[in-house]
Short mmCIF file of C-alpha atoms and ligand atoms in Angstrom, two decimals:
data_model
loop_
_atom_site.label_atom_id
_atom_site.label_comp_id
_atom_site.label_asym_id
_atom_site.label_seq_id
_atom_site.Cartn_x
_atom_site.Cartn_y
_atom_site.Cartn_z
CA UNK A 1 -9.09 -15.89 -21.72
CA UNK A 2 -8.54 -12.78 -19.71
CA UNK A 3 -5.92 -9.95 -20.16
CA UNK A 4 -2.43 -10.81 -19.50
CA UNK A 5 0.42 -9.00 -17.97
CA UNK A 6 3.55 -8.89 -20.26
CA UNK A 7 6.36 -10.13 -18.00
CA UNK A 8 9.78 -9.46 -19.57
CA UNK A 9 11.28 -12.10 -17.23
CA UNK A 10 12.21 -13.46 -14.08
CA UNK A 11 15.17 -12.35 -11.71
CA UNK A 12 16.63 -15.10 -9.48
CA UNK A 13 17.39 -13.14 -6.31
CA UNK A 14 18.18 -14.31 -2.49
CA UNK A 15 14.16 -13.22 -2.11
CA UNK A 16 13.13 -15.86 -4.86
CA UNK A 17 11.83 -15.38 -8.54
CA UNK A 18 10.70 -11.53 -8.74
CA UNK A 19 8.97 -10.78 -12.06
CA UNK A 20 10.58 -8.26 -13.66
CA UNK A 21 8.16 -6.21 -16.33
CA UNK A 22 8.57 -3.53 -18.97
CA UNK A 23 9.15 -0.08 -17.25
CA UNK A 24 7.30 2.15 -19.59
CA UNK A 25 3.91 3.68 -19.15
CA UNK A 26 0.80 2.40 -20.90
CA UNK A 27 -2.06 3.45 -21.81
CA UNK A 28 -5.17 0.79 -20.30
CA UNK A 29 -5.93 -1.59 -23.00
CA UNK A 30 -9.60 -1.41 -21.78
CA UNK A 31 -11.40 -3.34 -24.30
CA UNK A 32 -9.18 -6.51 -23.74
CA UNK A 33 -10.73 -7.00 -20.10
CA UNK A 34 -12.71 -10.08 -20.79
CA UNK A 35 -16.11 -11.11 -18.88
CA UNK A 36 -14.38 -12.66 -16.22
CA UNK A 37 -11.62 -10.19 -15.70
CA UNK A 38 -14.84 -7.56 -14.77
CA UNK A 39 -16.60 -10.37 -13.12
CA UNK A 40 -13.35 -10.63 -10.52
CA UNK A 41 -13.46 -7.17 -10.27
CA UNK A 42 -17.03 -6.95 -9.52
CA UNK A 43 -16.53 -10.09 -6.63
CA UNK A 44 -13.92 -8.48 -5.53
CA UNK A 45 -15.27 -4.81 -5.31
CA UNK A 46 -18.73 -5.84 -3.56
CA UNK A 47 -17.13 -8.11 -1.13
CA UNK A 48 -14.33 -5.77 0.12
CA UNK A 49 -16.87 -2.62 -0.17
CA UNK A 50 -19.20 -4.48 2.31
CA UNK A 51 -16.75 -5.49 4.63
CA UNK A 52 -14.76 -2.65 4.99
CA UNK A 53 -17.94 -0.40 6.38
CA UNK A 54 -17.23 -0.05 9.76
CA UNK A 55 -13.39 -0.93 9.45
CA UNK A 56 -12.08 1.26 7.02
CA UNK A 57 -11.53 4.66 8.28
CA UNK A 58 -14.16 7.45 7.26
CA UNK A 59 -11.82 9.24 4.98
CA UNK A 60 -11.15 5.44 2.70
CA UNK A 61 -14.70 5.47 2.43
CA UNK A 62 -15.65 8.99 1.47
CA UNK A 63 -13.52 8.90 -1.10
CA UNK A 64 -13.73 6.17 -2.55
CA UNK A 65 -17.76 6.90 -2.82
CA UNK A 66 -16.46 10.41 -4.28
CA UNK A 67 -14.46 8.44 -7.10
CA UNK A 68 -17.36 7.29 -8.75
CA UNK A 69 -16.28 3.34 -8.65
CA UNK A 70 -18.52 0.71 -8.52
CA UNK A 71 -18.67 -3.10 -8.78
CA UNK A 72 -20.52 -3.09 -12.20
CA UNK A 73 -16.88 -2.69 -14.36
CA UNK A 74 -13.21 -2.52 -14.29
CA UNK A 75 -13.18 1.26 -14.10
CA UNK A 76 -11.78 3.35 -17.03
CA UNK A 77 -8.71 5.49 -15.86
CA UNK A 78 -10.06 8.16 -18.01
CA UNK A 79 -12.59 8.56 -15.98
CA UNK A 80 -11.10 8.26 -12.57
CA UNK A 81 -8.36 10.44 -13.98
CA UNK A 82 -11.46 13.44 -14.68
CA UNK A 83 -12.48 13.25 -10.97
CA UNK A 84 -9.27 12.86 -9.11
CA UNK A 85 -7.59 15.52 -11.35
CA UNK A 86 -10.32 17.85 -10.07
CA UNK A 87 -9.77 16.76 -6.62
CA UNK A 88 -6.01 17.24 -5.59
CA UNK A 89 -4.03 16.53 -9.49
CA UNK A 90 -2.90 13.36 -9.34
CA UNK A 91 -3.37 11.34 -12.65
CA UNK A 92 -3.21 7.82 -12.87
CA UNK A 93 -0.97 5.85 -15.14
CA UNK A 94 -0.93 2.38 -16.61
CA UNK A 95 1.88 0.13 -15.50
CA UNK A 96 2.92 -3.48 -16.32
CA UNK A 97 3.58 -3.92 -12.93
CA UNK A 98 6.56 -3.25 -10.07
CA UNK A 99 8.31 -0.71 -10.80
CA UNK A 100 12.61 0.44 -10.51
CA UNK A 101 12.29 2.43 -7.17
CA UNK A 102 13.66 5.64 -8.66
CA UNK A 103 10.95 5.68 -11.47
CA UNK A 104 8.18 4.88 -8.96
CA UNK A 105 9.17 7.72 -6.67
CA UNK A 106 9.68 10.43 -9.42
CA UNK A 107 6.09 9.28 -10.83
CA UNK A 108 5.09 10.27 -6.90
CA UNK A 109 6.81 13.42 -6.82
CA UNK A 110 4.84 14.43 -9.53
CA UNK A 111 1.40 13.19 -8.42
CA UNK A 112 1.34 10.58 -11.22
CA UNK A 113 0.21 7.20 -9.21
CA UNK A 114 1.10 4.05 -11.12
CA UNK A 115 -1.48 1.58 -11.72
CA UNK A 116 -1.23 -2.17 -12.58
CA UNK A 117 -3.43 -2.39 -15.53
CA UNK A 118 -4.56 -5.98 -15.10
CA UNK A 119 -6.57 -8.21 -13.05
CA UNK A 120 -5.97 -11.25 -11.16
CA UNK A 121 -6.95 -14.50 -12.93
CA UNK A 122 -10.37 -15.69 -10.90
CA UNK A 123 -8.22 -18.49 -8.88
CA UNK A 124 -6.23 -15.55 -7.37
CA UNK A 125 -9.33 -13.82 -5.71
CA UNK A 126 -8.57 -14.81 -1.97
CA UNK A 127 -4.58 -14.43 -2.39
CA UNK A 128 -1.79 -13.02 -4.63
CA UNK A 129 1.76 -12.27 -4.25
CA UNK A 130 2.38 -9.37 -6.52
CA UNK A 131 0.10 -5.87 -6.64
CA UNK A 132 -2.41 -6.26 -9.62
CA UNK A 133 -5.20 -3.66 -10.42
CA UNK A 134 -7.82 -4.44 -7.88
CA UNK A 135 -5.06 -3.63 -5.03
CA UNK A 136 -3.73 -0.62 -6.48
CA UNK A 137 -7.20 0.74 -7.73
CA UNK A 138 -9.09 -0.26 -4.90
CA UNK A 139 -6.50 -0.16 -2.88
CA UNK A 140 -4.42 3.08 -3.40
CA UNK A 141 -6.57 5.19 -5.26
CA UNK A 142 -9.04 6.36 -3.56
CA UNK A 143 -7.07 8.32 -0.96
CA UNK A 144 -5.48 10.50 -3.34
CA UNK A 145 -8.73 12.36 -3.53
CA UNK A 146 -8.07 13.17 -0.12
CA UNK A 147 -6.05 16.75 -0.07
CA UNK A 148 -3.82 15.71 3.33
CA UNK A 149 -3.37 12.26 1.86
CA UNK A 150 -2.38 13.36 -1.30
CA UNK A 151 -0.20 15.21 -0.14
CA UNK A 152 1.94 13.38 2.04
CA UNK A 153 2.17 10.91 -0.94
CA UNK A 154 3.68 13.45 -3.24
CA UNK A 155 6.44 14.14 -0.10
CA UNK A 156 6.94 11.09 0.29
CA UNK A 157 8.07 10.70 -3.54
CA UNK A 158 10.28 13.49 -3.34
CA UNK A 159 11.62 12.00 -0.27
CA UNK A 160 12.20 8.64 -2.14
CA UNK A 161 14.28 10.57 -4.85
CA UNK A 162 16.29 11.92 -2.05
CA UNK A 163 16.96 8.99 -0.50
CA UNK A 164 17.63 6.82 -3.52
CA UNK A 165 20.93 9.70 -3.94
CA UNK A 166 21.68 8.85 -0.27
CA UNK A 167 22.43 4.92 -0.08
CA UNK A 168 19.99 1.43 -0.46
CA UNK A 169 20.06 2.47 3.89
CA UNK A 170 18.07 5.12 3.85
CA UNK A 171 16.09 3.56 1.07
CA UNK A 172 15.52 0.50 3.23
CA UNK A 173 14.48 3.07 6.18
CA UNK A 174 11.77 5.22 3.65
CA UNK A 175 10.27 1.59 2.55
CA UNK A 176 9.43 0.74 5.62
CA UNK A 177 7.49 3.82 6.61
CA UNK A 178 5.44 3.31 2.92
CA UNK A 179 4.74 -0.33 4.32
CA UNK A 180 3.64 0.52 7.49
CA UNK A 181 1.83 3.53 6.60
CA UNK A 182 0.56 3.51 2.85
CA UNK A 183 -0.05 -0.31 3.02
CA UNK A 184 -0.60 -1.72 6.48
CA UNK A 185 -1.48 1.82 8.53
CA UNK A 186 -4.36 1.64 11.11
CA UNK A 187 -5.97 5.32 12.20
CA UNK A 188 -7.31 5.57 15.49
CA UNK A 189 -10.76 7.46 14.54
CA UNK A 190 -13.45 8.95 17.58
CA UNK A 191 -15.19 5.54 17.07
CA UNK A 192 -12.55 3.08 17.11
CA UNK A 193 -9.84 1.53 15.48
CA UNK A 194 -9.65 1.77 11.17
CA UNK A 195 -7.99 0.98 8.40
CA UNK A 196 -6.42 2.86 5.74
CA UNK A 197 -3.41 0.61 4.29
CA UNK A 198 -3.94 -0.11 0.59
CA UNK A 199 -2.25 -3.57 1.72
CA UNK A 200 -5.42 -4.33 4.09
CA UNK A 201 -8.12 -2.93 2.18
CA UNK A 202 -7.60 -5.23 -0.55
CA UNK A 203 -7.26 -8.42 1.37
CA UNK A 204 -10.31 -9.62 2.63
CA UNK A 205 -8.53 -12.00 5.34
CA UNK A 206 -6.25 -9.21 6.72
CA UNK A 207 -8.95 -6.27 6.97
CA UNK A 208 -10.57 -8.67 9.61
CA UNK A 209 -7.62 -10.22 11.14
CA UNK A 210 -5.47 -6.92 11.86
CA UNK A 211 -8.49 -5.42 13.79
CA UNK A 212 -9.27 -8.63 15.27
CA UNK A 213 -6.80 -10.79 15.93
CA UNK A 214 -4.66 -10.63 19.43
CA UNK A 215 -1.94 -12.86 17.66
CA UNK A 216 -0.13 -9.30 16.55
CA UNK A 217 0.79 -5.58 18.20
CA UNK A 218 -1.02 -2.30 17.68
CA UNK A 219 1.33 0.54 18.78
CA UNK A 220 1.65 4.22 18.48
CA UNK A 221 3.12 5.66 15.34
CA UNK A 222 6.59 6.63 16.08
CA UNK A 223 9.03 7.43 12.82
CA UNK A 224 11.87 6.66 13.57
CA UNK A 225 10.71 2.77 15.41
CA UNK A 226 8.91 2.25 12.42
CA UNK A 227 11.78 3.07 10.16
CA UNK A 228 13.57 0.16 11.97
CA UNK A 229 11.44 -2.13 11.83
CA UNK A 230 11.50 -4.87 9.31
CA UNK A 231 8.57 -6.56 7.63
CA UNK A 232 6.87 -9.43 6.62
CA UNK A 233 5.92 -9.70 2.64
CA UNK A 234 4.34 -13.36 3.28
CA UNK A 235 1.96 -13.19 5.95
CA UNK A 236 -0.09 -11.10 7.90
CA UNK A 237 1.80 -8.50 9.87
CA UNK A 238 3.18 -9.26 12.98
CA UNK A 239 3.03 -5.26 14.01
CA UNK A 240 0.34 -2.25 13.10
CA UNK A 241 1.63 1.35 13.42
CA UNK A 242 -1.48 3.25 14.50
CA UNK A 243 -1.82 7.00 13.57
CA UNK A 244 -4.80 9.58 15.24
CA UNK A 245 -4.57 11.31 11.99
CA UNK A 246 -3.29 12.28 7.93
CA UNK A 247 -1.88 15.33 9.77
CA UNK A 248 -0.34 13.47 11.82
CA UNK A 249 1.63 11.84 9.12
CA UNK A 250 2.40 14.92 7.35
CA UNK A 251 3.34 16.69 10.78
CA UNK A 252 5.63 13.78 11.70
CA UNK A 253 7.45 13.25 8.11
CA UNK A 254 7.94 17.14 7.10
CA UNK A 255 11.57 17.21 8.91
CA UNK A 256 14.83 16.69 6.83
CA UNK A 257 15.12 13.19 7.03
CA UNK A 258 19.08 13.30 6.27
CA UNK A 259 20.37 13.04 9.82
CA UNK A 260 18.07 10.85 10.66
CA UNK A 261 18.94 8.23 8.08
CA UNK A 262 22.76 9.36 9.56
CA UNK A 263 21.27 7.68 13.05
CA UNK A 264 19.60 4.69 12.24
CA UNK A 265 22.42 3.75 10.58
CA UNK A 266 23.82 3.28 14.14
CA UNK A 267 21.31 1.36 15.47
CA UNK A 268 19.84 -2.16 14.91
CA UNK A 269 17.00 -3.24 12.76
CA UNK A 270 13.91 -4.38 15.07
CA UNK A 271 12.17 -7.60 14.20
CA UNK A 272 8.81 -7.52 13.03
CA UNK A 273 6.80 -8.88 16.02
CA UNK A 274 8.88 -7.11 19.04
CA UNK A 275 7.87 -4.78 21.42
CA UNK A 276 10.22 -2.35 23.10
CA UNK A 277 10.03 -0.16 26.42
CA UNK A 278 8.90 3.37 25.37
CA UNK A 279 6.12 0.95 22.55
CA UNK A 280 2.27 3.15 22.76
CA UNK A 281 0.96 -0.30 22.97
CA UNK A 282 -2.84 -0.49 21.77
CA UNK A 283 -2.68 -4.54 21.36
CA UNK A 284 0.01 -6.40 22.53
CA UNK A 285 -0.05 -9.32 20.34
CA UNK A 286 0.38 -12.85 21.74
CA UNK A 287 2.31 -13.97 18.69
CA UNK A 288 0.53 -17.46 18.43
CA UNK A 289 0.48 -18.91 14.96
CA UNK A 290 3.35 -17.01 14.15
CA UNK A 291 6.62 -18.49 12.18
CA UNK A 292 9.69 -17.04 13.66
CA UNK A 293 11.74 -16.41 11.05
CA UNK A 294 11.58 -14.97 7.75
CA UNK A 295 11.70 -11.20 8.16
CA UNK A 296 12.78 -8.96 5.85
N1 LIG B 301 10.86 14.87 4.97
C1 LIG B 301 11.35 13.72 4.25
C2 LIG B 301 12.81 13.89 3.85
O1 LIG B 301 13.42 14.87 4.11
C3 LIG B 301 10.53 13.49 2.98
C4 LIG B 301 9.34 12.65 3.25
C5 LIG B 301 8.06 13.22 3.39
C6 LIG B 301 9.45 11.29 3.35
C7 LIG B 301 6.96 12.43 3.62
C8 LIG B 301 8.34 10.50 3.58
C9 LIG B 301 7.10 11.08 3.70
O2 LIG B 301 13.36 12.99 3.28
CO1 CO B 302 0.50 -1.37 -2.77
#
């Protein structure tokens, strides 16, 4: 038997079942990892580690080197926690799983990252529809020891406590720039086209297929066309927002965001797979294979 989450329940919404989970923080129950809970972790780590050379930008994999993981053990967050608290201060904290928005971005704000404390069972390793700790340790983690990255995570928390006080609109705006950015960004490096979304880097299947495929579009980052656009939770993405930099981000996202929540409240959503005039179009995806509906 491996280590199980502790789901409180399940909450019937229009989206289906969402698993709802105790809110508090806990501390890792390390020793209850069994063999094959490190055994995924170690399948896991070696297969994404070798496959993401080459495709995930320089910074992903500096850091994560930096961070001391490797495929041998679930690491201990004790010991991450020495190392990235040296870096740039964030600490990471044990979590049961999703957590309320407000409480996620105030654990931001304060460079506390939450981290899913277990493991996917070993029929999970190709696909699974809720974070566990391979995506957000893998995933997340090691781009908080990066000083520009870390910080525009902390902003954005602070920015998601603002915006939670300003209506679920500007909410839904500031979640889509932490999906196309923090989970499914792409950085345009010297060499060529990268990844750096957590939401890639742990999926074997979409770290080849969003640098690969010409089903979907690469385009310029642009704020406020990425805070329009809605997203896809169930497949691939349909669009990639492409940055040239972390400085970039910062640059782009340091603004007041209050009037511009005031103007997109004006304007339309944009489906997931469109392309407008004024689009920096790196790919322009053909769409094939694509379902039609379903966006979010
Ligand atoms: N500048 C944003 C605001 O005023 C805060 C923010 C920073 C949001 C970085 C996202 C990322 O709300
Ligand atoms: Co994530």
């Amino acid at each position: 038997m491996s280590a199980q989450p502790r789901r409180v329940e399940n909450l019937h919404t229009d989206k289906g079942k969402v698993p709802v989970y105790a809110t508090g923080i806990i501390e890792q129950p390390w020793d209850d990892y069994s063999a094959d809970d490190h055994a995924t972790w170690a399948q896991l780590y070696a297969r994404q580690r070798e496959l993401l050379v080459g495709r995930a930008s320089d910074e992903f994999l500096i850091a994560q080197d930096a961070m001391g993981m490797t495929p041998d053990r679930i690491p201990k967050f004790d010991d991450i926690n020495r190392v990235l608290g040296e870096a740039t201060g964030w600490t990471l904290i044990g979590v049961e799983g999703l957590l309320p928005e407000l409480d996620f971005f105030d654990h931001l704000a304060n460079r506390r990252f939450p981290v899913t404390w277990w493991i996917r069972k070993p029929e999970q390793i190709d696909y699974i529809e809720e974070p566990d700790l391979f995506h957000d340790l893998f995933g997340h983690v090691p781009l908080l020891m990066n000083p520009v990255f870390a910080e525009y995570m902390q902003a954005y928390g602070k920015g998601g406590v603002k915006a939670h006080g300003i209506g679920p609109e500007a909410l839904q705006n500031l979640t889509r720039l932490y999906w196309y950015t923090v989970e499914f960004g792409l950085i345009q490096q010297p060499d060529g086209l990268r990844i750096y979304g957590s939401g890639i880097v742990s999926s074997k299947g979409e770290s080849i297929y969003c640098l690969e495929s010409d089903a979907s579009n690469r385009i310029g980052f642009d704020l406020e066309r990425i805070m329009r656009t809605r997203y896809r939770i169930d497949t691939y993405q349909k669009t990639y927002f492409v940055i040239d930099s972390f400085e970039q981000l910062i640059r782009a996202t340091e603004p007041d965001f209050t009037p511009i929540y005031a103007r997109l409240a004006q304007q339309p959503s944009i489906p997931a797979g469109d392309v407008l005039p004024g689009d920096v179009v790196l790919n322009r995806g053909t769409g094939e294979g694509w379902a039609t509906d379903g966006d979010v």
